[in-house]
Coordinates of C-alpha atoms in Angstrom, one line a residue:
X138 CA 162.6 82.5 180.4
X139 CA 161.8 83.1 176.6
X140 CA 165.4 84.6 176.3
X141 CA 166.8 81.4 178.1
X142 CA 165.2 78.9 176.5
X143 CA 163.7 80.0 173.0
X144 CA 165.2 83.2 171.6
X145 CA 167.3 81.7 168.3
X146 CA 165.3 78.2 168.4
X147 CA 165.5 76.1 165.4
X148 CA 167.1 76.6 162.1
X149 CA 168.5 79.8 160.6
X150 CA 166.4 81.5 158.0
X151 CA 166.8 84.4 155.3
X152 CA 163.5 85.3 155.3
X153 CA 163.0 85.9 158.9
X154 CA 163.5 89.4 159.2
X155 CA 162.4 89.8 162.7
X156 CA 162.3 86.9 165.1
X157 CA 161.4 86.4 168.9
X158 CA 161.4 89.2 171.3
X159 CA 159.2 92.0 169.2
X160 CA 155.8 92.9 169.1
X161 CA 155.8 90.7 166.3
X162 CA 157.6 89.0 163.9
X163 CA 158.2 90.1 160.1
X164 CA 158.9 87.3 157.5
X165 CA 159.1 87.2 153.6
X166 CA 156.9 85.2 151.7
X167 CA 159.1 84.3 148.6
X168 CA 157.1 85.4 145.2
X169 CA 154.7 82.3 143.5
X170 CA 154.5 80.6 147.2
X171 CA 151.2 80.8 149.4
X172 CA 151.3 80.3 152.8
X173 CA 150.2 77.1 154.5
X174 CA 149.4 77.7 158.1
X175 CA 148.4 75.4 160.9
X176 CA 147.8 75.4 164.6
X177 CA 147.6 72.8 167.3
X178 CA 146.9 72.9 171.3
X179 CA 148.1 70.0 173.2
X180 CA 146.4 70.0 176.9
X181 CA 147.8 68.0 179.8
X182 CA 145.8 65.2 180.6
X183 CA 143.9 65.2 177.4
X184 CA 146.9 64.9 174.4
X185 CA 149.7 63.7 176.7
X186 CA 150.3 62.4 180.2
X187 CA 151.4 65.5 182.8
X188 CA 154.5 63.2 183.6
X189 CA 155.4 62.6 180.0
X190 CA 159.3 63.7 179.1
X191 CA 159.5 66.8 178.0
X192 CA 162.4 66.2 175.6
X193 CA 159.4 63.8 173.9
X194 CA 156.9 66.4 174.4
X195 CA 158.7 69.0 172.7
X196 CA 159.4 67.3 169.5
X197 CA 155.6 65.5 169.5
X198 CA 154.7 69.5 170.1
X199 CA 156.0 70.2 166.6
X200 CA 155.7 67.1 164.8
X201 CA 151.7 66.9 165.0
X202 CA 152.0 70.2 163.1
X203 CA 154.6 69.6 160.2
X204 CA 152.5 66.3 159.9
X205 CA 149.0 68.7 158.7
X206 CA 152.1 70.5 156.6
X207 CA 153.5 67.3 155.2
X208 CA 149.6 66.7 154.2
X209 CA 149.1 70.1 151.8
X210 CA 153.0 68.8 150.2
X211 CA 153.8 72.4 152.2
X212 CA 157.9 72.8 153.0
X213 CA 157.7 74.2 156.8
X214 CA 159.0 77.8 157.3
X215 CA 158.1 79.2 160.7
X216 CA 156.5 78.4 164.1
X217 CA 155.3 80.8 166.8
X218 CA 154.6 79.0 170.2
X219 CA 152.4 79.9 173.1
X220 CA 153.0 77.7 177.0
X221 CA 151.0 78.2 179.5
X222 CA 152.5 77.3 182.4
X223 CA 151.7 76.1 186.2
X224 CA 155.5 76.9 187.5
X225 CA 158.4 78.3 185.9
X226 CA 160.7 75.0 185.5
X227 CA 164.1 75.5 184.0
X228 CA 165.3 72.0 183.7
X229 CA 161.4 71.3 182.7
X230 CA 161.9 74.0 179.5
X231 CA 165.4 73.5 178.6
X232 CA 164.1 70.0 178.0
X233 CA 161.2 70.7 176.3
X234 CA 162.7 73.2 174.1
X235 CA 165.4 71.1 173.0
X236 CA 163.0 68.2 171.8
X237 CA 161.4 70.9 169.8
X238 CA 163.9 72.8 168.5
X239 CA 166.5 69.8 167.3
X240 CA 163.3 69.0 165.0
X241 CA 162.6 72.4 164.1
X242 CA 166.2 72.2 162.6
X243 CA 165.7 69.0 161.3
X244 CA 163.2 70.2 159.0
X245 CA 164.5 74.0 158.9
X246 CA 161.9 76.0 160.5
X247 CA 162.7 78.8 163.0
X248 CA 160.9 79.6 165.8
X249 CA 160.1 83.5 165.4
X250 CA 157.5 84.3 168.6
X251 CA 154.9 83.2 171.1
X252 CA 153.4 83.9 174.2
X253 CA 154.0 82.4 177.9
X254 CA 151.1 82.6 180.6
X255 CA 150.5 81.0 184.1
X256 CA 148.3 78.4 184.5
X257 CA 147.2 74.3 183.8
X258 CA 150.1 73.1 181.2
X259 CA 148.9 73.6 177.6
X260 CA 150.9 74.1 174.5
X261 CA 150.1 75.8 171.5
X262 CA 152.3 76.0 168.3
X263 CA 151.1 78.0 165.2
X264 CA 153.3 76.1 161.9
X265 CA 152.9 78.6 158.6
X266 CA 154.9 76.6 155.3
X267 CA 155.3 77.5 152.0
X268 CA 153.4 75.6 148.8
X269 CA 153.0 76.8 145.4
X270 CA 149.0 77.3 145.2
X271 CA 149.0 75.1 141.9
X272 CA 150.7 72.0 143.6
X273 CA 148.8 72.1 147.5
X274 CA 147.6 68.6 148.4
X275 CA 143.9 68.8 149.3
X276 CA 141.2 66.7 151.2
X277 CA 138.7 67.6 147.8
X278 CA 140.1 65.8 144.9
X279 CA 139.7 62.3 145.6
X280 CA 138.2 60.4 142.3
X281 CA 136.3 57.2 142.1
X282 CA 138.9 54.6 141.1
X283 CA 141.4 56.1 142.9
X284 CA 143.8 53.8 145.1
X285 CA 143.8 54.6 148.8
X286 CA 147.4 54.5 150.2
X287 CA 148.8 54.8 153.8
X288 CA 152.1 55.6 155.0
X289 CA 154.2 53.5 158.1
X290 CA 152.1 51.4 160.0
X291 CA 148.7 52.0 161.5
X292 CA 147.4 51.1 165.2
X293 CA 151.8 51.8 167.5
X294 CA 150.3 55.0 169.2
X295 CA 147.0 54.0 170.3
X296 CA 148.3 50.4 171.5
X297 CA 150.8 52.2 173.4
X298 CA 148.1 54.4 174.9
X299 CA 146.1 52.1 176.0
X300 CA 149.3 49.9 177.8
X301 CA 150.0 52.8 179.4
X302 CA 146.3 53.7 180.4
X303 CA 146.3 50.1 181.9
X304 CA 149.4 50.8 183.6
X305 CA 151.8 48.5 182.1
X306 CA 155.0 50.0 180.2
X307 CA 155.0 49.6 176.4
X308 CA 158.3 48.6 174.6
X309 CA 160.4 51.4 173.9
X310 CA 159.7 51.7 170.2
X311 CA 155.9 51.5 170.5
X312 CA 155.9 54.2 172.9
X313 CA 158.3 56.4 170.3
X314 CA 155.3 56.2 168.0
X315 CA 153.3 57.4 170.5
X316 CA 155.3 60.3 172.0
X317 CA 158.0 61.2 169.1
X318 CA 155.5 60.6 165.9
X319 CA 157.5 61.4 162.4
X320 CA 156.2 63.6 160.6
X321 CA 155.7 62.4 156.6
X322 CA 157.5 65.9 155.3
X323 CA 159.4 65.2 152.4
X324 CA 156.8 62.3 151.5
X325 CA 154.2 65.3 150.8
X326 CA 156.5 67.3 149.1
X327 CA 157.2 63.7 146.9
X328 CA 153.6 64.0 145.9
X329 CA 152.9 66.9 144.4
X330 CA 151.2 66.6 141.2
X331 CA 150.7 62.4 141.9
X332 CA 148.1 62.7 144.5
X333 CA 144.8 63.6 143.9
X334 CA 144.0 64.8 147.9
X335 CA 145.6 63.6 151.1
X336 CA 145.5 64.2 154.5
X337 CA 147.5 63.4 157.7
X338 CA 146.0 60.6 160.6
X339 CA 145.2 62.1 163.6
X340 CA 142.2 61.3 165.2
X341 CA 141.9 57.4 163.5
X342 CA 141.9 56.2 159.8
X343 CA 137.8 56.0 159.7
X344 CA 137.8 59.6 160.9
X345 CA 140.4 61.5 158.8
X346 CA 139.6 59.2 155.3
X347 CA 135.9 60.3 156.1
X348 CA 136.9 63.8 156.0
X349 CA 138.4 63.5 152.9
X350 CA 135.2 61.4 151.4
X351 CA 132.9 64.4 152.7
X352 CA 134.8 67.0 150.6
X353 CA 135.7 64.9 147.8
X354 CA 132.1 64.2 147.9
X355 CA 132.7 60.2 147.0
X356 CA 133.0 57.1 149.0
X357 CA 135.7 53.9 149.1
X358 CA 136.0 50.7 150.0
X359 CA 138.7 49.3 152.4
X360 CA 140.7 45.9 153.0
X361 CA 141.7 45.1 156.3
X362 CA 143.4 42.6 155.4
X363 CA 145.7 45.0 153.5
X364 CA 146.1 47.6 156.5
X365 CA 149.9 47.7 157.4
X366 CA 150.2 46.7 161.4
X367 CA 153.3 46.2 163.3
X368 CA 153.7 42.8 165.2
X369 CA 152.0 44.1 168.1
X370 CA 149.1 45.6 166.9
X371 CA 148.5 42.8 164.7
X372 CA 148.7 40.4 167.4
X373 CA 146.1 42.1 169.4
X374 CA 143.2 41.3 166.9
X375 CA 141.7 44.6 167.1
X376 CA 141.1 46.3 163.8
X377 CA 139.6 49.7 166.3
X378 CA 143.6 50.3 167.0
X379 CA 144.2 50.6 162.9
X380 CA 141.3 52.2 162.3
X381 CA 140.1 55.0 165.0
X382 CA 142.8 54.8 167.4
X383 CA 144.4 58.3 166.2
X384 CA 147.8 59.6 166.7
X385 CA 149.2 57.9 164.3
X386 CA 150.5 61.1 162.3
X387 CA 150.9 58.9 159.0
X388 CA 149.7 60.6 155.4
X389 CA 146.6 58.6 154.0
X390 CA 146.2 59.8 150.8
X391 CA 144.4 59.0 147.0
X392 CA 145.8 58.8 143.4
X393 CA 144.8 56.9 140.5
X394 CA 145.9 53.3 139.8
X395 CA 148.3 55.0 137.1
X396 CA 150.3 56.3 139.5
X397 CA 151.7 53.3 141.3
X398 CA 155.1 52.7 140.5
X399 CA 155.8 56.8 141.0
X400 CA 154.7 56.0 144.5
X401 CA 156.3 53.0 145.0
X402 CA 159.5 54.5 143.7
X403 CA 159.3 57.8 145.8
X404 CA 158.2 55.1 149.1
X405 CA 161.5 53.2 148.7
X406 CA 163.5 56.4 147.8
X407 CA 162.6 57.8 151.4
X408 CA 162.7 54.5 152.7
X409 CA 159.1 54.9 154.0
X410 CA 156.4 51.7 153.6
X411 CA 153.6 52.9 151.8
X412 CA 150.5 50.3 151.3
X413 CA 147.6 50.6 149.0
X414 CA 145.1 50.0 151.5
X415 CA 142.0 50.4 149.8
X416 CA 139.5 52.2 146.6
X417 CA 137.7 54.9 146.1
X418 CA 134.2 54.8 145.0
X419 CA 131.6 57.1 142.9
X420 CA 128.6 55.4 143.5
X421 CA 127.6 56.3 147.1
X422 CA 129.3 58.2 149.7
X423 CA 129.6 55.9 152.4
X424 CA 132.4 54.1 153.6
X425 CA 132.6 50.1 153.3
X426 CA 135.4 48.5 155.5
X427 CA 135.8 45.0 154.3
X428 CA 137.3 42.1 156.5
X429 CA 139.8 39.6 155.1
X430 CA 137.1 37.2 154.5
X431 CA 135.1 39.6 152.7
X432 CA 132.7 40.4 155.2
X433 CA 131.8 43.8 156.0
X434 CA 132.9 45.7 159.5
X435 CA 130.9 48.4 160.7
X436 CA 133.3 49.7 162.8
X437 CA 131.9 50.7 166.7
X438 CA 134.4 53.4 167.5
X439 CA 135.2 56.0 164.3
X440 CA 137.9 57.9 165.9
X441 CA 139.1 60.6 168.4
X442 CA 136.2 63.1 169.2
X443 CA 137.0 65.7 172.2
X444 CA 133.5 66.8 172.5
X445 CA 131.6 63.3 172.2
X446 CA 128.7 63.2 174.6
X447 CA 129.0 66.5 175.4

């Protein structure tokens, strides 16, 4: 099975001494780079539908891990992969490792070991990255004065969650951002040295900006009315889809006002939409959500939360 369908997968690398089918593998970490390394479980039933495509579930397998990359401004080097499995299906893996490996090339990271057990379908990938120490993005610099910026649009996956929970079939490009997220790579490598922290959107705006408030240890002020929302989402009148809906795997991150045009520029030089959204504040460390008429939104729902009332 490994041999079949992941020996070799993804792009071809120098510093991969050693790959799949040892003990272990043995890589070079190039001199002046540390090593950025992220993992990620994705459990049937919980991340993704047990029906979903595995083509889709390959690449959203390793694209939910070079977005936490794309958040440090790390360039992704290797992955290691561990499936558990309920059957051995080869038209099922040949699938699924294709989705994951054409993205693995796309953004030149090899796959170099894993693991493969029996039992309910869950998928973990281990992503390690290089990043000069000096020039990491971080969740802990955020200043007050700082403008809050968001890449893409804010609210596609979760709307095409819940269409699908409701059993109706979303539109073709609002499931993509659902199942095939992008991940924001070369837009954190574009902003080194220009942010002062970042981090990626997983589990809802609310959630992941509050992370970055708690470390920083400051608090901001956002305009909805600035949030960037696709047609749909923005027709649906529900700022919980924007703001704790999760999945969308877009970089939310701070810089100060000085920095605008640099991150204009470097938005339409990848030709990705990035919105100031929002300020950072020194005076408290809460987190004010302000509606287009100036009223303030205490949000009901703050984001994703596996173990809430547990």
């Amino acid at each position: 099975m490994i041999g079949a369908h992941f020996a070799g997968l993804g792009a071809a690398r120098e510093d991969v001494l050693l790959g799949v089918g040892d003990d272990c593998a043995l890589l070079r970490v190039p001199p002046g780079q540390s090593l950025a390394v992220s993992l990620d479980t994705l459990v049937a039933g919980v991340h993704f539908f047990p029906d979903c495509d595995p083509h889709a579930l390959g690449h959203k397998t390793l694209a939910v891990s070079l977005s936490d990359l794309a958040a440090m401004g790390a360039e992704p080097a290797w992955a290691t992969l561990a499936l558990t499995l309920p059957a051995s299906d080869p038209a099922w893996l040949a699938a699924f490792a294709a989705g994951l490996g054409e993205l693995a090339r796309a953004h030149g990271v090899r796959l170099v070991g894993g693991d493969t057990t029996r039992g309910p379908l869950t998928i973990t990938l281990q992503l390690q990255g290089l990043v000069p120490p000096e020039a990491a993005l971080r969740r802990d610099g955020a200043c007050a004065g700082d403008r809050i910026w968001v890449s893409g649009t804010l609210g596609d996956a979760a709307l095409a969650l819940a269409e699908l929970q409701a059993g109706r079939d979303p539109d073709a490009a609002l499931r993509a951002r659902l199942e095939r997220p992008t991940p924001r790579v070369a837009l954190g490598r574009g902003l080194r040295g220009i942010a002062s922290a970042a981090i990626d959107l997983s589990d809802g705006l609310v959630a992941d900006l509050g992370h970055v408030l708690a470390a920083s240890g400051v608090g901001a002020e956002l305009r909805l009315g600035a949030l960037p929302l696709g047609e749909a989402v923005a027709a649906r009148a529900d700022w919980s889809l924007a703001l704790a809906g999760g999945d969308d795997y877009e970089l939310c991150f701070c810089a100060p006002p000085g920095r605008d045009g640099e991150i204009l520029a470097l938005g339409q030089r990848l030709g990705c939409r990035l919105t100031p959204i929002g300020t950072i504040r020194g005076d408290d460390d809460t987190l004010r959500c302000l509606l287009p008429d100036g009223t303030v939104l205490n949000p009901t729902r703050r984001g994703y939360d596996h173990f809430a009332g547990a």
